[in-house]
């Protein structure tokens, strides 16, 4: 992904994650939310009461692996045998597994039923496959440079109508962007920016919001790096 390109095309999906030579086409811009001067803050203490509440909510909510909407059309996707699947380890919360991206030094948790597949050319992240064609979930990293560090995101307000602060499990503050059929989470940690992008049907998003937020909350560096 080129360092200055943060305008996302939400109507024409590409078949690969951010690559060095990818051009990001943009949806018709009516107005832009420009967020600049975003300062990464790290909390000194964890919040066990919040984690406990989140864990209880996850454990008492059923994952919507299947949905009755257009069931015939939503067959399980066929994956290219040459695509690389993430290496997983069990997560602390039952029913989840942890995936790792060594190239951009981040890990994240996802439900055991879902799969993280690398279809990129530079190993910057994964598609998260839920088994449904109408879900487009991507998580990817990129290096923060002087050119992009002051402008976190520029998004079409007809797609994302809400932008709010999002606190990750390690205390770092990032952003959550929401729209009728879209979610996006952005985290800056050290020299790396990690983005989680979701496009799906509104009903599916509503049914799986707790799991999508858990994936986002769990994003963290694999190893400590110098700032």
mmCIF file of C-alpha atoms in Angstrom:
data_model
loop_
_atom_site.group_PDB
_atom_site.id
_atom_site.type_symbol
_atom_site.label_atom_id
_atom_site.label_comp_id
_atom_site.label_asym_id
_atom_site.label_seq_id
_atom_site.Cartn_x
_atom_site.Cartn_y
_atom_site.Cartn_z
ATOM 1 C CA UNK A 1 0.000 0.000 0.000
ATOM 2 C CA UNK A 2 1.411 3.389 -0.914
ATOM 3 C CA UNK A 3 2.066 5.514 2.133
ATOM 4 C CA UNK A 4 -0.234 8.406 1.238
ATOM 5 C CA UNK A 5 -3.226 6.405 0.103
ATOM 6 C CA UNK A 6 -5.884 6.086 2.795
ATOM 7 C CA UNK A 7 -8.978 6.545 0.654
ATOM 8 C CA UNK A 8 -10.677 3.204 0.500
ATOM 9 C CA UNK A 9 -12.787 1.833 -2.321
ATOM 10 C CA UNK A 10 -15.712 0.108 -0.712
ATOM 11 C CA UNK A 11 -17.627 -0.684 -3.872
ATOM 12 C CA UNK A 12 -14.931 -2.380 -5.973
ATOM 13 C CA UNK A 13 -13.246 -5.031 -3.853
ATOM 14 C CA UNK A 14 -9.793 -6.205 -4.879
ATOM 15 C CA UNK A 15 -8.685 -9.836 -4.638
ATOM 16 C CA UNK A 16 -5.576 -9.140 -2.648
ATOM 17 C CA UNK A 17 -4.460 -7.226 0.422
ATOM 18 C CA UNK A 18 -2.324 -4.118 0.389
ATOM 19 C CA UNK A 19 0.662 -4.616 -1.912
ATOM 20 C CA UNK A 20 3.445 -2.263 -2.807
ATOM 21 C CA UNK A 21 2.057 -1.448 -6.221
ATOM 22 C CA UNK A 22 -1.659 -1.436 -5.431
ATOM 23 C CA UNK A 23 -3.672 1.605 -6.515
ATOM 24 C CA UNK A 24 -6.549 2.367 -4.154
ATOM 25 C CA UNK A 25 -9.540 3.553 -6.193
ATOM 26 C CA UNK A 26 -12.009 5.653 -4.293
ATOM 27 C CA UNK A 27 -15.751 5.698 -3.877
ATOM 28 C CA UNK A 28 -17.492 8.983 -4.768
ATOM 29 C CA UNK A 29 -16.427 11.372 -2.039
ATOM 30 C CA UNK A 30 -19.132 13.637 -0.706
ATOM 31 C CA UNK A 31 -17.278 14.689 2.410
ATOM 32 C CA UNK A 32 -14.180 13.580 4.247
ATOM 33 C CA UNK A 33 -13.507 13.054 7.894
ATOM 34 C CA UNK A 34 -9.850 13.981 8.344
ATOM 35 C CA UNK A 35 -8.252 12.841 11.533
ATOM 36 C CA UNK A 36 -4.792 14.255 12.070
ATOM 37 C CA UNK A 37 -2.282 14.496 14.813
ATOM 38 C CA UNK A 38 -3.337 11.181 16.299
ATOM 39 C CA UNK A 39 -1.212 10.484 19.373
ATOM 40 C CA UNK A 40 -0.743 6.935 20.521
ATOM 41 C CA UNK A 41 -1.361 6.583 24.240
ATOM 42 C CA UNK A 42 -0.501 3.492 26.200
ATOM 43 C CA UNK A 43 -2.311 2.753 29.442
ATOM 44 C CA UNK A 44 -0.198 1.714 32.383
ATOM 45 C CA UNK A 45 -2.688 -0.751 33.788
ATOM 46 C CA UNK A 46 -4.930 -3.410 32.332
ATOM 47 C CA UNK A 47 -8.662 -3.334 33.051
ATOM 48 C CA UNK A 48 -9.563 -6.784 34.387
ATOM 49 C CA UNK A 49 -13.179 -5.857 35.099
ATOM 50 C CA UNK A 50 -13.674 -4.869 31.449
ATOM 51 C CA UNK A 51 -11.931 -8.016 30.213
ATOM 52 C CA UNK A 52 -14.095 -10.191 32.449
ATOM 53 C CA UNK A 53 -17.277 -8.549 31.181
ATOM 54 C CA UNK A 54 -16.161 -8.905 27.566
ATOM 55 C CA UNK A 55 -15.254 -12.549 28.094
ATOM 56 C CA UNK A 56 -18.679 -13.246 29.611
ATOM 57 C CA UNK A 57 -20.402 -11.547 26.673
ATOM 58 C CA UNK A 58 -18.382 -13.592 24.176
ATOM 59 C CA UNK A 59 -19.071 -16.850 25.974
ATOM 60 C CA UNK A 60 -22.826 -16.204 26.072
ATOM 61 C CA UNK A 61 -23.176 -15.127 22.428
ATOM 62 C CA UNK A 62 -23.436 -17.662 19.617
ATOM 63 C CA UNK A 63 -21.268 -17.139 16.542
ATOM 64 C CA UNK A 64 -23.403 -16.603 13.465
ATOM 65 C CA UNK A 65 -21.581 -19.001 11.176
ATOM 66 C CA UNK A 66 -24.735 -19.545 9.131
ATOM 67 C CA UNK A 67 -27.594 -17.214 8.276
ATOM 68 C CA UNK A 68 -30.914 -17.755 6.570
ATOM 69 C CA UNK A 69 -30.414 -14.745 4.291
ATOM 70 C CA UNK A 70 -29.850 -16.027 0.753
ATOM 71 C CA UNK A 71 -28.665 -19.359 2.087
ATOM 72 C CA UNK A 72 -28.419 -20.925 -1.373
ATOM 73 C CA UNK A 73 -26.137 -18.173 -2.639
ATOM 74 C CA UNK A 74 -23.914 -18.116 0.413
ATOM 75 C CA UNK A 75 -22.015 -21.317 -0.148
ATOM 76 C CA UNK A 76 -18.669 -21.910 1.479
ATOM 77 C CA UNK A 77 -15.829 -20.245 -0.375
ATOM 78 C CA UNK A 78 -13.283 -22.323 -2.244
ATOM 79 C CA UNK A 79 -9.749 -21.353 -1.276
ATOM 80 C CA UNK A 80 -6.753 -21.492 -3.573
ATOM 81 C CA UNK A 81 -4.550 -24.370 -2.447
ATOM 82 C CA UNK A 82 -1.465 -22.195 -2.933
ATOM 83 C CA UNK A 83 -2.620 -19.612 -0.396
ATOM 84 C CA UNK A 84 -0.905 -19.724 2.968
ATOM 85 C CA UNK A 85 -2.953 -20.156 6.104
ATOM 86 C CA UNK A 86 -1.838 -18.570 9.342
ATOM 87 C CA UNK A 87 -0.117 -20.582 12.040
ATOM 88 C CA UNK A 88 -2.422 -20.731 15.048
ATOM 89 C CA UNK A 89 -2.025 -21.197 18.770
ATOM 90 C CA UNK A 90 -4.868 -21.584 21.284
ATOM 91 C CA UNK A 91 -6.143 -18.303 22.718
ATOM 92 C CA UNK A 92 -6.858 -17.713 26.398
ATOM 93 C CA UNK A 93 -10.614 -17.517 25.778
ATOM 94 C CA UNK A 94 -12.187 -20.842 24.855
ATOM 95 C CA UNK A 95 -13.391 -21.065 21.261
ATOM 96 C CA UNK A 96 -10.726 -18.721 19.896
ATOM 97 C CA UNK A 97 -7.293 -19.151 18.341
ATOM 98 C CA UNK A 98 -4.406 -16.724 17.851
ATOM 99 C CA UNK A 99 -2.908 -15.955 14.430
ATOM 100 C CA UNK A 100 0.466 -14.296 13.858
ATOM 101 C CA UNK A 101 1.952 -11.995 11.225
ATOM 102 C CA UNK A 102 5.726 -11.917 11.569
ATOM 103 C CA UNK A 103 6.316 -9.462 8.703
ATOM 104 C CA UNK A 104 4.486 -6.640 10.458
ATOM 105 C CA UNK A 105 4.814 -7.912 14.016
ATOM 106 C CA UNK A 106 1.215 -8.351 15.115
ATOM 107 C CA UNK A 107 -1.074 -11.075 16.363
ATOM 108 C CA UNK A 108 -4.839 -11.297 16.747
ATOM 109 C CA UNK A 109 -7.475 -13.748 17.938
ATOM 110 C CA UNK A 110 -10.323 -15.117 15.844
ATOM 111 C CA UNK A 111 -13.068 -17.719 16.355
ATOM 112 C CA UNK A 112 -11.967 -21.319 15.819
ATOM 113 C CA UNK A 113 -14.486 -21.697 12.972
ATOM 114 C CA UNK A 114 -12.917 -18.866 10.964
ATOM 115 C CA UNK A 115 -9.660 -18.994 8.999
ATOM 116 C CA UNK A 116 -6.903 -16.450 8.354
ATOM 117 C CA UNK A 117 -5.546 -16.798 4.806
ATOM 118 C CA UNK A 118 -2.632 -14.866 3.305
ATOM 119 C CA UNK A 119 -3.492 -13.891 -0.282
ATOM 120 C CA UNK A 120 -1.109 -10.936 -0.416
ATOM 121 C CA UNK A 121 2.124 -10.658 -2.366
ATOM 122 C CA UNK A 122 4.159 -9.137 0.465
ATOM 123 C CA UNK A 123 2.831 -10.953 3.534
ATOM 124 C CA UNK A 124 1.294 -7.848 5.101
ATOM 125 C CA UNK A 125 -1.838 -9.506 6.436
ATOM 126 C CA UNK A 126 -4.750 -11.888 6.029
ATOM 127 C CA UNK A 127 -8.223 -12.322 4.708
ATOM 128 C CA UNK A 128 -10.429 -13.716 7.472
ATOM 129 C CA UNK A 129 -12.751 -16.328 5.982
ATOM 130 C CA UNK A 130 -16.024 -16.932 7.778
ATOM 131 C CA UNK A 131 -17.329 -19.339 5.134
ATOM 132 C CA UNK A 132 -19.709 -16.756 3.686
ATOM 133 C CA UNK A 133 -19.241 -15.014 0.353
ATOM 134 C CA UNK A 134 -20.876 -11.819 1.554
ATOM 135 C CA UNK A 135 -18.276 -11.198 4.269
ATOM 136 C CA UNK A 136 -15.083 -9.338 3.398
ATOM 137 C CA UNK A 137 -12.757 -9.170 6.396
ATOM 138 C CA UNK A 138 -9.127 -8.136 6.105
ATOM 139 C CA UNK A 139 -6.443 -7.407 8.660
ATOM 140 C CA UNK A 140 -3.138 -5.945 7.542
ATOM 141 C CA UNK A 141 -0.116 -3.989 8.710
ATOM 142 C CA UNK A 142 1.950 -1.183 7.234
ATOM 143 C CA UNK A 143 4.891 0.903 8.336
ATOM 144 C CA UNK A 144 4.247 4.414 9.622
ATOM 145 C CA UNK A 145 6.315 6.991 7.742
ATOM 146 C CA UNK A 146 6.696 10.787 8.005
ATOM 147 C CA UNK A 147 4.333 11.039 5.050
ATOM 148 C CA UNK A 148 1.438 9.183 6.650
ATOM 149 C CA UNK A 149 1.880 9.574 10.404
ATOM 150 C CA UNK A 150 -0.133 12.811 10.719
ATOM 151 C CA UNK A 151 -3.135 11.705 8.685
ATOM 152 C CA UNK A 152 -4.644 8.555 10.119
ATOM 153 C CA UNK A 153 -7.591 8.104 7.776
ATOM 154 C CA UNK A 154 -9.704 9.780 5.139
ATOM 155 C CA UNK A 155 -13.016 8.061 4.637
ATOM 156 C CA UNK A 156 -16.223 8.563 2.725
ATOM 157 C CA UNK A 157 -18.885 9.818 5.114
ATOM 158 C CA UNK A 158 -21.561 8.072 3.059
ATOM 159 C CA UNK A 159 -19.953 4.766 4.049
ATOM 160 C CA UNK A 160 -18.708 5.496 7.576
ATOM 161 C CA UNK A 161 -21.071 7.754 9.493
ATOM 162 C CA UNK A 162 -19.510 7.316 12.922
ATOM 163 C CA UNK A 163 -15.915 7.644 14.139
ATOM 164 C CA UNK A 164 -15.003 7.005 17.760
ATOM 165 C CA UNK A 165 -12.041 6.232 19.979
ATOM 166 C CA UNK A 166 -11.364 2.524 20.450
ATOM 167 C CA UNK A 167 -9.186 1.186 23.266
ATOM 168 C CA UNK A 168 -7.328 -2.049 22.559
ATOM 169 C CA UNK A 169 -6.587 -4.665 25.215
ATOM 170 C CA UNK A 170 -3.052 -3.340 25.735
ATOM 171 C CA UNK A 171 -4.369 0.152 26.485
ATOM 172 C CA UNK A 172 -3.424 1.766 23.177
ATOM 173 C CA UNK A 173 -6.038 4.154 21.797
ATOM 174 C CA UNK A 174 -7.060 3.822 18.169
ATOM 175 C CA UNK A 175 -10.141 4.374 16.053
ATOM 176 C CA UNK A 176 -13.348 2.521 15.293
ATOM 177 C CA UNK A 177 -15.234 3.566 12.160
ATOM 178 C CA UNK A 178 -18.796 2.364 11.646
ATOM 179 C CA UNK A 179 -21.336 2.328 8.833
ATOM 180 C CA UNK A 180 -24.433 0.345 7.952
ATOM 181 C CA UNK A 181 -22.456 -2.472 6.299
ATOM 182 C CA UNK A 182 -18.929 -1.544 7.338
ATOM 183 C CA UNK A 183 -16.596 -1.549 10.301
ATOM 184 C CA UNK A 184 -12.955 -0.548 10.497
ATOM 185 C CA UNK A 185 -10.492 -0.506 13.378
ATOM 186 C CA UNK A 186 -7.126 1.269 13.156
ATOM 187 C CA UNK A 187 -4.257 0.903 15.622
ATOM 188 C CA UNK A 188 -0.874 2.644 15.641
ATOM 189 C CA UNK A 189 1.742 0.892 17.762
ATOM 190 C CA UNK A 190 5.342 1.991 17.506
ATOM 191 C CA UNK A 191 6.291 2.081 13.833
ATOM 192 C CA UNK A 192 3.463 -0.172 12.653
ATOM 193 C CA UNK A 193 -0.164 0.583 11.829
ATOM 194 C CA UNK A 194 -2.608 -2.347 11.853
ATOM 195 C CA UNK A 195 -6.043 -2.034 10.244
ATOM 196 C CA UNK A 196 -9.015 -4.396 10.507
ATOM 197 C CA UNK A 197 -11.589 -3.848 7.749
ATOM 198 C CA UNK A 198 -15.007 -5.516 7.582
ATOM 199 C CA UNK A 199 -17.758 -5.359 4.986
ATOM 200 C CA UNK A 200 -20.823 -7.575 5.426
ATOM 201 C CA UNK A 201 -24.599 -7.524 5.607
ATOM 202 C CA UNK A 202 -26.022 -5.412 8.384
ATOM 203 C CA UNK A 203 -27.784 -8.366 9.983
ATOM 204 C CA UNK A 204 -24.569 -10.394 10.035
ATOM 205 C CA UNK A 205 -22.619 -7.457 11.467
ATOM 206 C CA UNK A 206 -25.180 -7.040 14.231
ATOM 207 C CA UNK A 207 -25.069 -10.767 15.041
ATOM 208 C CA UNK A 208 -21.267 -10.915 15.100
ATOM 209 C CA UNK A 209 -20.324 -7.484 16.475
ATOM 210 C CA UNK A 210 -19.007 -8.947 19.717
ATOM 211 C CA UNK A 211 -16.623 -11.229 17.805
ATOM 212 C CA UNK A 212 -15.426 -8.517 15.459
ATOM 213 C CA UNK A 213 -14.690 -6.261 18.410
ATOM 214 C CA UNK A 214 -12.875 -9.103 20.142
ATOM 215 C CA UNK A 215 -10.637 -9.571 17.086
ATOM 216 C CA UNK A 216 -9.881 -5.844 17.145
ATOM 217 C CA UNK A 217 -9.302 -5.692 20.912
ATOM 218 C CA UNK A 218 -6.836 -8.581 20.678
ATOM 219 C CA UNK A 219 -4.508 -6.975 18.095
ATOM 220 C CA UNK A 220 -1.080 -6.573 19.671
ATOM 221 C CA UNK A 221 2.639 -6.706 18.824
ATOM 222 C CA UNK A 222 4.272 -10.126 18.864
ATOM 223 C CA UNK A 223 7.514 -8.691 20.178
ATOM 224 C CA UNK A 224 8.567 -5.354 21.641
ATOM 225 C CA UNK A 225 10.268 -3.025 19.182
ATOM 226 C CA UNK A 226 12.184 0.199 19.663
ATOM 227 C CA UNK A 227 10.221 3.335 18.842
#
